[in-house]
Short mmCIF file of N, CA and C in Angstrom, two decimals:
data_model
loop_
_atom_site.label_atom_id
_atom_site.label_comp_id
_atom_site.label_asym_id
_atom_site.label_seq_id
_atom_site.Cartn_x
_atom_site.Cartn_y
_atom_site.Cartn_z
N UNK A 1 -3.26 -63.25 -47.70
CA UNK A 1 -2.27 -62.59 -48.52
C UNK A 1 -1.08 -62.11 -47.67
N UNK A 2 -1.37 -61.52 -46.50
CA UNK A 2 -0.31 -61.08 -45.61
C UNK A 2 0.56 -62.25 -45.17
N UNK A 3 -0.06 -63.39 -44.88
CA UNK A 3 0.70 -64.56 -44.45
C UNK A 3 1.67 -65.01 -45.54
N UNK A 4 1.25 -64.95 -46.80
CA UNK A 4 2.14 -65.32 -47.91
C UNK A 4 3.27 -64.31 -48.07
N UNK A 5 2.96 -63.02 -47.88
CA UNK A 5 3.99 -61.98 -47.98
C UNK A 5 5.04 -62.17 -46.89
N UNK A 6 4.62 -62.46 -45.67
CA UNK A 6 5.56 -62.69 -44.58
C UNK A 6 6.41 -63.93 -44.84
N UNK A 7 5.79 -64.98 -45.36
CA UNK A 7 6.53 -66.19 -45.69
C UNK A 7 7.59 -65.90 -46.75
N UNK A 8 7.23 -65.14 -47.77
CA UNK A 8 8.17 -64.78 -48.82
C UNK A 8 9.35 -63.99 -48.25
N UNK A 9 9.08 -62.99 -47.42
CA UNK A 9 10.15 -62.21 -46.79
C UNK A 9 11.05 -63.10 -45.93
N UNK A 10 10.43 -63.98 -45.16
CA UNK A 10 11.20 -64.86 -44.27
C UNK A 10 12.09 -65.81 -45.04
N UNK A 11 11.54 -66.44 -46.06
CA UNK A 11 12.30 -67.46 -46.80
C UNK A 11 13.44 -66.83 -47.61
N UNK A 12 13.15 -65.75 -48.32
CA UNK A 12 14.18 -65.14 -49.15
C UNK A 12 15.27 -64.50 -48.29
N UNK A 13 14.89 -63.63 -47.37
CA UNK A 13 15.88 -62.95 -46.55
C UNK A 13 16.60 -63.93 -45.63
N UNK A 14 15.85 -64.78 -44.96
CA UNK A 14 16.46 -65.77 -44.07
C UNK A 14 17.38 -66.72 -44.82
N UNK A 15 16.96 -67.15 -46.01
CA UNK A 15 17.78 -68.06 -46.81
C UNK A 15 19.10 -67.43 -47.23
N UNK A 16 19.04 -66.18 -47.65
CA UNK A 16 20.28 -65.49 -48.03
C UNK A 16 21.19 -65.28 -46.82
N UNK A 17 20.60 -65.01 -45.66
CA UNK A 17 21.41 -64.85 -44.45
C UNK A 17 22.05 -66.16 -44.01
N UNK A 18 21.33 -67.28 -44.18
CA UNK A 18 21.92 -68.59 -43.89
C UNK A 18 23.15 -68.79 -44.77
N UNK A 19 23.03 -68.48 -46.05
CA UNK A 19 24.18 -68.61 -46.96
C UNK A 19 25.32 -67.68 -46.58
N UNK A 20 24.99 -66.48 -46.19
CA UNK A 20 26.00 -65.49 -45.78
C UNK A 20 26.76 -65.98 -44.54
N UNK A 21 26.03 -66.55 -43.59
CA UNK A 21 26.67 -67.12 -42.41
C UNK A 21 27.52 -68.34 -42.74
N UNK A 22 27.04 -69.17 -43.68
CA UNK A 22 27.80 -70.36 -44.10
C UNK A 22 29.10 -69.96 -44.78
N UNK A 23 29.11 -68.82 -45.47
CA UNK A 23 30.35 -68.33 -46.06
C UNK A 23 31.39 -68.08 -44.97
N UNK A 24 30.96 -67.46 -43.89
CA UNK A 24 31.87 -67.12 -42.80
C UNK A 24 32.31 -68.36 -42.01
N UNK A 25 31.36 -69.23 -41.73
CA UNK A 25 31.65 -70.37 -40.87
C UNK A 25 32.38 -71.51 -41.59
N UNK A 26 31.96 -71.80 -42.82
CA UNK A 26 32.43 -73.01 -43.50
C UNK A 26 33.15 -72.75 -44.82
N UNK A 27 33.20 -71.49 -45.26
CA UNK A 27 33.79 -71.20 -46.57
C UNK A 27 32.88 -71.59 -47.72
N UNK A 28 31.61 -71.82 -47.45
CA UNK A 28 30.65 -72.20 -48.49
C UNK A 28 30.38 -71.02 -49.42
N UNK A 29 29.91 -71.35 -50.63
CA UNK A 29 29.45 -70.34 -51.59
C UNK A 29 30.51 -69.28 -51.88
N UNK A 30 31.77 -69.69 -51.94
CA UNK A 30 32.84 -68.75 -52.24
C UNK A 30 33.30 -67.92 -51.06
N UNK A 31 32.85 -68.26 -49.86
CA UNK A 31 33.27 -67.53 -48.67
C UNK A 31 34.67 -67.89 -48.24
N UNK A 32 35.15 -67.21 -47.20
CA UNK A 32 36.52 -67.37 -46.76
C UNK A 32 36.66 -68.21 -45.50
N UNK A 33 35.56 -68.71 -44.95
CA UNK A 33 35.63 -69.52 -43.75
C UNK A 33 36.05 -68.70 -42.54
N UNK A 34 36.22 -69.39 -41.43
CA UNK A 34 36.56 -68.70 -40.18
C UNK A 34 37.91 -68.01 -40.23
N UNK A 35 38.90 -68.67 -40.83
CA UNK A 35 40.24 -68.08 -40.84
C UNK A 35 40.29 -66.83 -41.71
N UNK A 36 39.83 -66.93 -42.95
CA UNK A 36 39.86 -65.78 -43.85
C UNK A 36 38.98 -64.64 -43.36
N UNK A 37 37.79 -64.98 -42.90
CA UNK A 37 36.89 -63.95 -42.38
C UNK A 37 37.47 -63.34 -41.11
N UNK A 38 38.07 -64.19 -40.27
CA UNK A 38 38.69 -63.70 -39.05
C UNK A 38 39.83 -62.73 -39.32
N UNK A 39 40.65 -63.03 -40.32
CA UNK A 39 41.74 -62.12 -40.68
C UNK A 39 41.18 -60.77 -41.13
N UNK A 40 40.12 -60.81 -41.94
CA UNK A 40 39.52 -59.56 -42.42
C UNK A 40 38.90 -58.78 -41.26
N UNK A 41 38.21 -59.48 -40.35
CA UNK A 41 37.59 -58.79 -39.21
C UNK A 41 38.65 -58.18 -38.30
N UNK A 42 39.79 -58.83 -38.17
CA UNK A 42 40.87 -58.24 -37.38
C UNK A 42 41.34 -56.93 -38.00
N UNK A 43 41.34 -56.84 -39.33
CA UNK A 43 41.74 -55.59 -39.99
C UNK A 43 40.74 -54.47 -39.69
N UNK A 44 39.52 -54.83 -39.28
CA UNK A 44 38.51 -53.84 -38.89
C UNK A 44 38.56 -53.54 -37.40
N UNK A 45 39.50 -54.20 -36.69
CA UNK A 45 39.66 -53.97 -35.26
C UNK A 45 38.95 -54.98 -34.39
N UNK A 46 38.31 -55.97 -34.98
CA UNK A 46 37.58 -56.98 -34.20
C UNK A 46 38.52 -58.14 -33.89
N UNK A 47 39.03 -58.14 -32.67
CA UNK A 47 40.01 -59.15 -32.25
C UNK A 47 39.52 -59.89 -31.02
N UNK A 48 39.70 -61.19 -30.95
CA UNK A 48 40.31 -62.07 -31.95
C UNK A 48 39.36 -62.31 -33.13
N UNK A 49 39.90 -62.24 -34.32
CA UNK A 49 39.11 -62.30 -35.53
C UNK A 49 38.30 -63.56 -35.71
N UNK A 50 38.88 -64.72 -35.38
CA UNK A 50 38.15 -65.98 -35.55
C UNK A 50 36.91 -66.02 -34.66
N UNK A 51 37.03 -65.51 -33.44
CA UNK A 51 35.88 -65.50 -32.52
C UNK A 51 34.78 -64.59 -33.06
N UNK A 52 35.18 -63.43 -33.58
CA UNK A 52 34.19 -62.51 -34.15
C UNK A 52 33.57 -63.09 -35.41
N UNK A 53 34.37 -63.81 -36.20
CA UNK A 53 33.83 -64.46 -37.40
C UNK A 53 32.81 -65.52 -37.01
N UNK A 54 33.10 -66.27 -35.95
CA UNK A 54 32.16 -67.28 -35.48
C UNK A 54 30.86 -66.63 -34.98
N UNK A 55 30.99 -65.54 -34.23
CA UNK A 55 29.80 -64.82 -33.76
C UNK A 55 28.96 -64.30 -34.92
N UNK A 56 29.63 -63.67 -35.88
CA UNK A 56 28.93 -63.13 -37.04
C UNK A 56 28.27 -64.25 -37.84
N UNK A 57 29.01 -65.31 -38.09
CA UNK A 57 28.48 -66.43 -38.85
C UNK A 57 27.30 -67.10 -38.16
N UNK A 58 27.41 -67.28 -36.84
CA UNK A 58 26.30 -67.89 -36.09
C UNK A 58 25.08 -66.96 -36.06
N UNK A 59 25.31 -65.66 -35.92
CA UNK A 59 24.20 -64.71 -35.93
C UNK A 59 23.46 -64.73 -37.26
N UNK A 60 24.23 -64.79 -38.35
CA UNK A 60 23.62 -64.80 -39.68
C UNK A 60 22.98 -66.15 -40.00
N UNK A 61 23.73 -67.24 -39.81
CA UNK A 61 23.20 -68.56 -40.13
C UNK A 61 22.07 -68.95 -39.18
N UNK A 62 22.30 -68.79 -37.89
CA UNK A 62 21.27 -69.16 -36.91
C UNK A 62 20.06 -68.25 -36.99
N UNK A 63 20.30 -66.95 -37.08
CA UNK A 63 19.19 -66.01 -37.18
C UNK A 63 18.41 -66.21 -38.47
N UNK A 64 19.13 -66.47 -39.56
CA UNK A 64 18.47 -66.72 -40.84
C UNK A 64 17.64 -67.99 -40.81
N UNK A 65 18.16 -69.04 -40.20
CA UNK A 65 17.43 -70.31 -40.11
C UNK A 65 16.16 -70.16 -39.27
N UNK A 66 16.29 -69.50 -38.11
CA UNK A 66 15.10 -69.26 -37.28
C UNK A 66 14.07 -68.42 -38.03
N UNK A 67 14.55 -67.46 -38.81
CA UNK A 67 13.66 -66.60 -39.58
C UNK A 67 12.94 -67.40 -40.67
N UNK A 68 13.66 -68.22 -41.41
CA UNK A 68 13.03 -69.06 -42.44
C UNK A 68 11.92 -69.90 -41.84
N UNK A 69 12.22 -70.57 -40.74
CA UNK A 69 11.28 -71.50 -40.12
C UNK A 69 10.14 -70.80 -39.38
N UNK A 70 10.33 -69.52 -39.06
CA UNK A 70 9.33 -68.84 -38.24
C UNK A 70 9.31 -69.47 -36.86
N UNK A 71 10.49 -69.69 -36.33
CA UNK A 71 10.65 -70.39 -35.05
C UNK A 71 11.38 -69.48 -34.07
N UNK A 72 10.89 -69.42 -32.85
CA UNK A 72 11.54 -68.62 -31.83
C UNK A 72 11.09 -67.17 -31.80
N UNK A 73 9.97 -66.89 -32.43
CA UNK A 73 9.43 -65.52 -32.40
C UNK A 73 10.44 -64.52 -32.91
N UNK A 74 10.79 -63.56 -32.09
CA UNK A 74 11.67 -62.47 -32.54
C UNK A 74 13.16 -62.81 -32.52
N UNK A 75 13.54 -64.00 -32.08
CA UNK A 75 14.96 -64.29 -31.89
C UNK A 75 15.76 -64.22 -33.18
N UNK A 76 15.26 -64.83 -34.25
CA UNK A 76 15.96 -64.80 -35.53
C UNK A 76 16.15 -63.39 -36.06
N UNK A 77 15.06 -62.61 -36.14
CA UNK A 77 15.24 -61.22 -36.60
C UNK A 77 16.18 -60.41 -35.70
N UNK A 78 16.14 -60.61 -34.40
CA UNK A 78 17.03 -59.87 -33.51
C UNK A 78 18.49 -60.21 -33.83
N UNK A 79 18.78 -61.50 -34.00
CA UNK A 79 20.15 -61.92 -34.29
C UNK A 79 20.63 -61.35 -35.62
N UNK A 80 19.78 -61.38 -36.64
CA UNK A 80 20.22 -60.88 -37.94
C UNK A 80 20.33 -59.36 -37.95
N UNK A 81 19.44 -58.68 -37.27
CA UNK A 81 19.54 -57.21 -37.18
C UNK A 81 20.85 -56.82 -36.53
N UNK A 82 21.22 -57.49 -35.46
CA UNK A 82 22.47 -57.18 -34.77
C UNK A 82 23.68 -57.41 -35.68
N UNK A 83 23.70 -58.55 -36.38
CA UNK A 83 24.82 -58.83 -37.28
C UNK A 83 24.89 -57.81 -38.41
N UNK A 84 23.75 -57.42 -38.93
CA UNK A 84 23.73 -56.45 -40.03
C UNK A 84 24.08 -55.04 -39.57
N UNK A 85 23.74 -54.70 -38.33
CA UNK A 85 24.17 -53.39 -37.79
C UNK A 85 25.69 -53.35 -37.66
N UNK A 86 26.27 -54.44 -37.18
CA UNK A 86 27.73 -54.50 -37.06
C UNK A 86 28.36 -54.35 -38.44
N UNK A 87 27.82 -55.05 -39.43
CA UNK A 87 28.36 -54.94 -40.79
C UNK A 87 28.23 -53.51 -41.31
N UNK A 88 27.10 -52.90 -41.06
CA UNK A 88 26.87 -51.53 -41.53
C UNK A 88 27.91 -50.58 -40.96
N UNK A 89 28.14 -50.66 -39.66
CA UNK A 89 29.02 -49.69 -39.01
C UNK A 89 30.50 -50.03 -39.13
N UNK A 90 30.85 -51.32 -39.12
CA UNK A 90 32.27 -51.68 -39.15
C UNK A 90 32.82 -51.86 -40.57
N UNK A 91 32.04 -52.48 -41.45
CA UNK A 91 32.56 -52.80 -42.78
C UNK A 91 32.20 -51.77 -43.85
N UNK A 92 31.09 -51.08 -43.67
CA UNK A 92 30.59 -50.22 -44.75
C UNK A 92 30.56 -48.73 -44.39
N UNK A 93 30.94 -48.38 -43.19
CA UNK A 93 30.89 -47.00 -42.73
C UNK A 93 31.81 -46.10 -43.56
N UNK A 94 31.34 -44.90 -43.84
CA UNK A 94 32.14 -43.92 -44.55
C UNK A 94 32.16 -44.10 -46.06
N UNK A 95 31.39 -45.06 -46.56
CA UNK A 95 31.32 -45.31 -48.00
C UNK A 95 29.96 -44.86 -48.50
N UNK A 96 29.84 -44.60 -49.79
CA UNK A 96 28.50 -44.31 -50.31
C UNK A 96 27.57 -45.49 -50.03
N UNK A 97 26.29 -45.28 -49.99
CA UNK A 97 25.32 -46.30 -49.59
C UNK A 97 25.28 -47.50 -50.53
N UNK A 98 25.57 -47.33 -51.80
CA UNK A 98 25.36 -48.39 -52.78
C UNK A 98 26.36 -49.52 -52.64
N UNK A 99 25.91 -50.76 -52.78
CA UNK A 99 26.76 -51.93 -52.66
C UNK A 99 27.88 -51.90 -53.70
N UNK A 100 27.61 -51.33 -54.88
CA UNK A 100 28.63 -51.26 -55.93
C UNK A 100 29.82 -50.40 -55.52
N UNK A 101 29.62 -49.56 -54.51
CA UNK A 101 30.71 -48.72 -53.98
C UNK A 101 31.18 -49.22 -52.62
N UNK A 102 30.81 -50.45 -52.26
CA UNK A 102 31.21 -51.00 -50.97
C UNK A 102 30.34 -50.54 -49.81
N UNK A 103 29.18 -49.97 -50.13
CA UNK A 103 28.31 -49.40 -49.11
C UNK A 103 27.38 -50.40 -48.45
N UNK A 104 26.57 -49.87 -47.56
CA UNK A 104 25.73 -50.67 -46.67
C UNK A 104 24.33 -50.94 -47.22
N UNK A 105 24.13 -50.79 -48.52
CA UNK A 105 22.82 -50.99 -49.12
C UNK A 105 22.18 -52.32 -48.68
N UNK A 106 22.89 -53.43 -48.83
CA UNK A 106 22.33 -54.74 -48.51
C UNK A 106 22.09 -54.93 -47.01
N UNK A 107 23.04 -54.62 -46.13
CA UNK A 107 22.74 -54.77 -44.71
C UNK A 107 21.57 -53.90 -44.25
N UNK A 108 21.43 -52.71 -44.83
CA UNK A 108 20.32 -51.83 -44.44
C UNK A 108 18.99 -52.45 -44.86
N UNK A 109 18.94 -53.06 -46.04
CA UNK A 109 17.71 -53.76 -46.47
C UNK A 109 17.42 -54.92 -45.52
N UNK A 110 18.46 -55.68 -45.15
CA UNK A 110 18.26 -56.80 -44.22
C UNK A 110 17.77 -56.31 -42.85
N UNK A 111 18.29 -55.17 -42.40
CA UNK A 111 17.83 -54.60 -41.12
C UNK A 111 16.36 -54.22 -41.24
N UNK A 112 15.97 -53.62 -42.35
CA UNK A 112 14.57 -53.22 -42.55
C UNK A 112 13.64 -54.43 -42.57
N UNK A 113 14.03 -55.49 -43.27
CA UNK A 113 13.21 -56.70 -43.32
C UNK A 113 13.13 -57.33 -41.93
N UNK A 114 14.28 -57.42 -41.25
CA UNK A 114 14.28 -57.99 -39.89
C UNK A 114 13.41 -57.20 -38.95
N UNK A 115 13.46 -55.88 -39.05
CA UNK A 115 12.64 -55.02 -38.20
C UNK A 115 11.16 -55.22 -38.51
N UNK A 116 10.82 -55.30 -39.79
CA UNK A 116 9.42 -55.54 -40.17
C UNK A 116 8.92 -56.87 -39.62
N UNK A 117 9.75 -57.91 -39.72
CA UNK A 117 9.36 -59.22 -39.18
C UNK A 117 9.28 -59.20 -37.66
N UNK A 118 10.14 -58.43 -37.04
CA UNK A 118 10.10 -58.28 -35.59
C UNK A 118 8.78 -57.63 -35.17
N UNK A 119 8.33 -56.66 -35.95
CA UNK A 119 7.10 -55.93 -35.63
C UNK A 119 5.83 -56.74 -35.93
N UNK A 120 5.86 -57.54 -37.00
CA UNK A 120 4.65 -58.27 -37.42
C UNK A 120 4.57 -59.67 -36.85
N UNK A 121 5.70 -60.25 -36.54
CA UNK A 121 5.73 -61.67 -36.20
C UNK A 121 5.91 -62.49 -37.47
N UNK A 122 6.10 -63.78 -37.32
CA UNK A 122 6.41 -64.66 -38.45
C UNK A 122 5.20 -64.94 -39.34
N UNK A 123 4.01 -64.80 -38.81
CA UNK A 123 2.82 -65.03 -39.61
C UNK A 123 2.25 -66.43 -39.47
N UNK A 124 1.19 -66.67 -40.21
CA UNK A 124 0.43 -67.93 -40.12
C UNK A 124 1.27 -69.13 -40.54
N UNK A 125 2.10 -68.98 -41.57
CA UNK A 125 2.88 -70.10 -42.09
C UNK A 125 4.24 -70.16 -41.42
N UNK A 126 4.22 -70.48 -40.14
CA UNK A 126 5.45 -70.55 -39.35
C UNK A 126 5.36 -71.72 -38.39
N UNK A 127 6.50 -72.22 -37.96
CA UNK A 127 6.50 -73.30 -36.97
C UNK A 127 5.95 -72.82 -35.63
N UNK A 128 6.22 -71.58 -35.29
CA UNK A 128 5.65 -71.04 -34.05
C UNK A 128 4.12 -71.14 -34.07
N UNK A 129 3.51 -70.75 -35.18
CA UNK A 129 2.06 -70.80 -35.30
C UNK A 129 1.56 -72.25 -35.35
N UNK A 130 2.26 -73.09 -36.09
CA UNK A 130 1.84 -74.48 -36.24
C UNK A 130 1.82 -75.21 -34.90
N UNK A 131 2.84 -74.98 -34.08
CA UNK A 131 2.96 -75.69 -32.81
C UNK A 131 2.52 -74.86 -31.60
N UNK A 132 2.07 -73.65 -31.82
CA UNK A 132 1.63 -72.79 -30.72
C UNK A 132 2.77 -72.36 -29.81
N UNK A 133 3.94 -72.16 -30.39
CA UNK A 133 5.13 -71.78 -29.61
C UNK A 133 5.18 -70.27 -29.47
N UNK A 134 5.53 -69.83 -28.29
CA UNK A 134 5.78 -68.40 -28.06
C UNK A 134 7.08 -68.30 -27.27
N UNK A 135 8.02 -67.55 -27.81
CA UNK A 135 9.31 -67.40 -27.14
C UNK A 135 9.09 -66.71 -25.80
N UNK A 136 9.68 -67.25 -24.74
CA UNK A 136 9.54 -66.59 -23.43
C UNK A 136 10.15 -65.19 -23.45
N UNK A 137 9.53 -64.29 -22.74
CA UNK A 137 10.03 -62.91 -22.71
C UNK A 137 11.46 -62.83 -22.19
N UNK A 138 11.80 -63.68 -21.21
CA UNK A 138 13.15 -63.64 -20.67
C UNK A 138 14.17 -64.01 -21.74
N UNK A 139 13.81 -64.97 -22.64
CA UNK A 139 14.74 -65.37 -23.69
C UNK A 139 14.88 -64.27 -24.74
N UNK A 140 13.78 -63.62 -25.05
CA UNK A 140 13.82 -62.49 -25.97
C UNK A 140 14.67 -61.37 -25.38
N UNK A 141 14.45 -61.06 -24.11
CA UNK A 141 15.23 -60.01 -23.45
C UNK A 141 16.71 -60.37 -23.41
N UNK A 142 17.01 -61.61 -23.10
CA UNK A 142 18.40 -62.07 -23.06
C UNK A 142 19.05 -61.94 -24.44
N UNK A 143 18.32 -62.27 -25.48
CA UNK A 143 18.84 -62.15 -26.84
C UNK A 143 19.09 -60.69 -27.20
N UNK A 144 18.18 -59.81 -26.82
CA UNK A 144 18.36 -58.38 -27.08
C UNK A 144 19.58 -57.86 -26.34
N UNK A 145 19.71 -58.22 -25.06
CA UNK A 145 20.85 -57.75 -24.27
C UNK A 145 22.16 -58.30 -24.84
N UNK A 146 22.19 -59.59 -25.13
CA UNK A 146 23.40 -60.19 -25.67
C UNK A 146 23.80 -59.58 -27.01
N UNK A 147 22.83 -59.39 -27.88
CA UNK A 147 23.10 -58.78 -29.18
C UNK A 147 23.57 -57.34 -29.03
N UNK A 148 22.96 -56.62 -28.12
CA UNK A 148 23.33 -55.21 -27.91
C UNK A 148 24.73 -55.10 -27.34
N UNK A 149 25.04 -55.91 -26.34
CA UNK A 149 26.38 -55.88 -25.74
C UNK A 149 27.43 -56.24 -26.79
N UNK A 150 27.17 -57.28 -27.56
CA UNK A 150 28.11 -57.69 -28.61
C UNK A 150 28.33 -56.56 -29.61
N UNK A 151 27.24 -55.92 -30.03
CA UNK A 151 27.34 -54.81 -30.98
C UNK A 151 28.14 -53.65 -30.40
N UNK A 152 27.85 -53.27 -29.17
CA UNK A 152 28.56 -52.14 -28.55
C UNK A 152 30.04 -52.45 -28.39
N UNK A 153 30.37 -53.64 -27.90
CA UNK A 153 31.77 -54.01 -27.74
C UNK A 153 32.48 -53.97 -29.09
N UNK A 154 31.86 -54.53 -30.11
CA UNK A 154 32.46 -54.52 -31.45
C UNK A 154 32.65 -53.12 -31.99
N UNK A 155 31.68 -52.26 -31.77
CA UNK A 155 31.79 -50.90 -32.29
C UNK A 155 32.85 -50.08 -31.57
N UNK A 156 33.12 -50.43 -30.32
CA UNK A 156 34.14 -49.71 -29.56
C UNK A 156 35.56 -50.14 -29.89
N UNK A 157 35.70 -51.27 -30.59
CA UNK A 157 37.03 -51.75 -30.98
C UNK A 157 37.47 -50.99 -32.22
N UNK A 158 38.64 -50.38 -32.12
CA UNK A 158 39.17 -49.61 -33.24
C UNK A 158 40.24 -50.42 -33.94
N UNK A 159 40.29 -50.28 -35.26
CA UNK A 159 41.42 -50.91 -35.96
C UNK A 159 42.71 -50.22 -35.55
N UNK A 160 43.79 -50.98 -35.59
CA UNK A 160 45.08 -50.38 -35.24
C UNK A 160 45.42 -49.34 -36.29
N UNK A 161 45.98 -48.22 -35.85
CA UNK A 161 46.37 -47.20 -36.84
C UNK A 161 47.51 -47.76 -37.70
N UNK A 162 47.58 -47.33 -38.96
CA UNK A 162 48.67 -47.82 -39.79
C UNK A 162 50.02 -47.39 -39.23
N UNK A 163 51.00 -48.27 -39.38
CA UNK A 163 52.33 -47.94 -38.85
C UNK A 163 52.92 -46.81 -39.67
N UNK A 164 53.60 -45.91 -38.98
CA UNK A 164 54.24 -44.81 -39.67
C UNK A 164 55.55 -45.28 -40.29
N UNK A 165 55.78 -44.83 -41.48
CA UNK A 165 57.05 -45.12 -42.11
C UNK A 165 58.01 -43.98 -41.81
N UNK A 166 59.25 -44.18 -42.10
CA UNK A 166 60.25 -43.14 -41.86
C UNK A 166 59.93 -41.87 -42.66
N UNK A 167 59.35 -42.07 -43.86
CA UNK A 167 59.02 -40.93 -44.70
C UNK A 167 57.87 -40.11 -44.09
N UNK A 168 56.93 -40.78 -43.46
CA UNK A 168 55.75 -40.10 -42.91
C UNK A 168 56.09 -39.41 -41.59
N UNK A 169 57.12 -39.85 -40.91
CA UNK A 169 57.44 -39.30 -39.59
C UNK A 169 58.10 -37.97 -39.64
#
């Protein structure tokens, strides 16, 4: 029963994250692609926007795909947790929690699911289990460090203050 529950969490959450990343990278599913997403990310202070859009899209699409497949141990959940933390703090900060108010409800749920999968592992119905794969600790550590550095750098970038008009001065 636990194996089926983990598979359900992996497929649903990972699948939605793959789609979310495809919106950023390719403009799929009504997304804005790299250019549109990059312009929006620049308004949040993440410059150059296209590079940040590519990072976000790869974290979501790649992390979601690894999560669906149960491949790479903790790598997929780590990548998606990092992308969702960035979304929580950069895009949804200062708003009420609910998605209907522009809040971080959805990224927080994704972080919780990713954390649960990180703690439990992918389960019996995973490619890791099928092929006896275990992600090397150095690769897991490298992913954690890379995700953490990316998150910290992004959080330290401030959007440019609005230009003052003659009336405001």
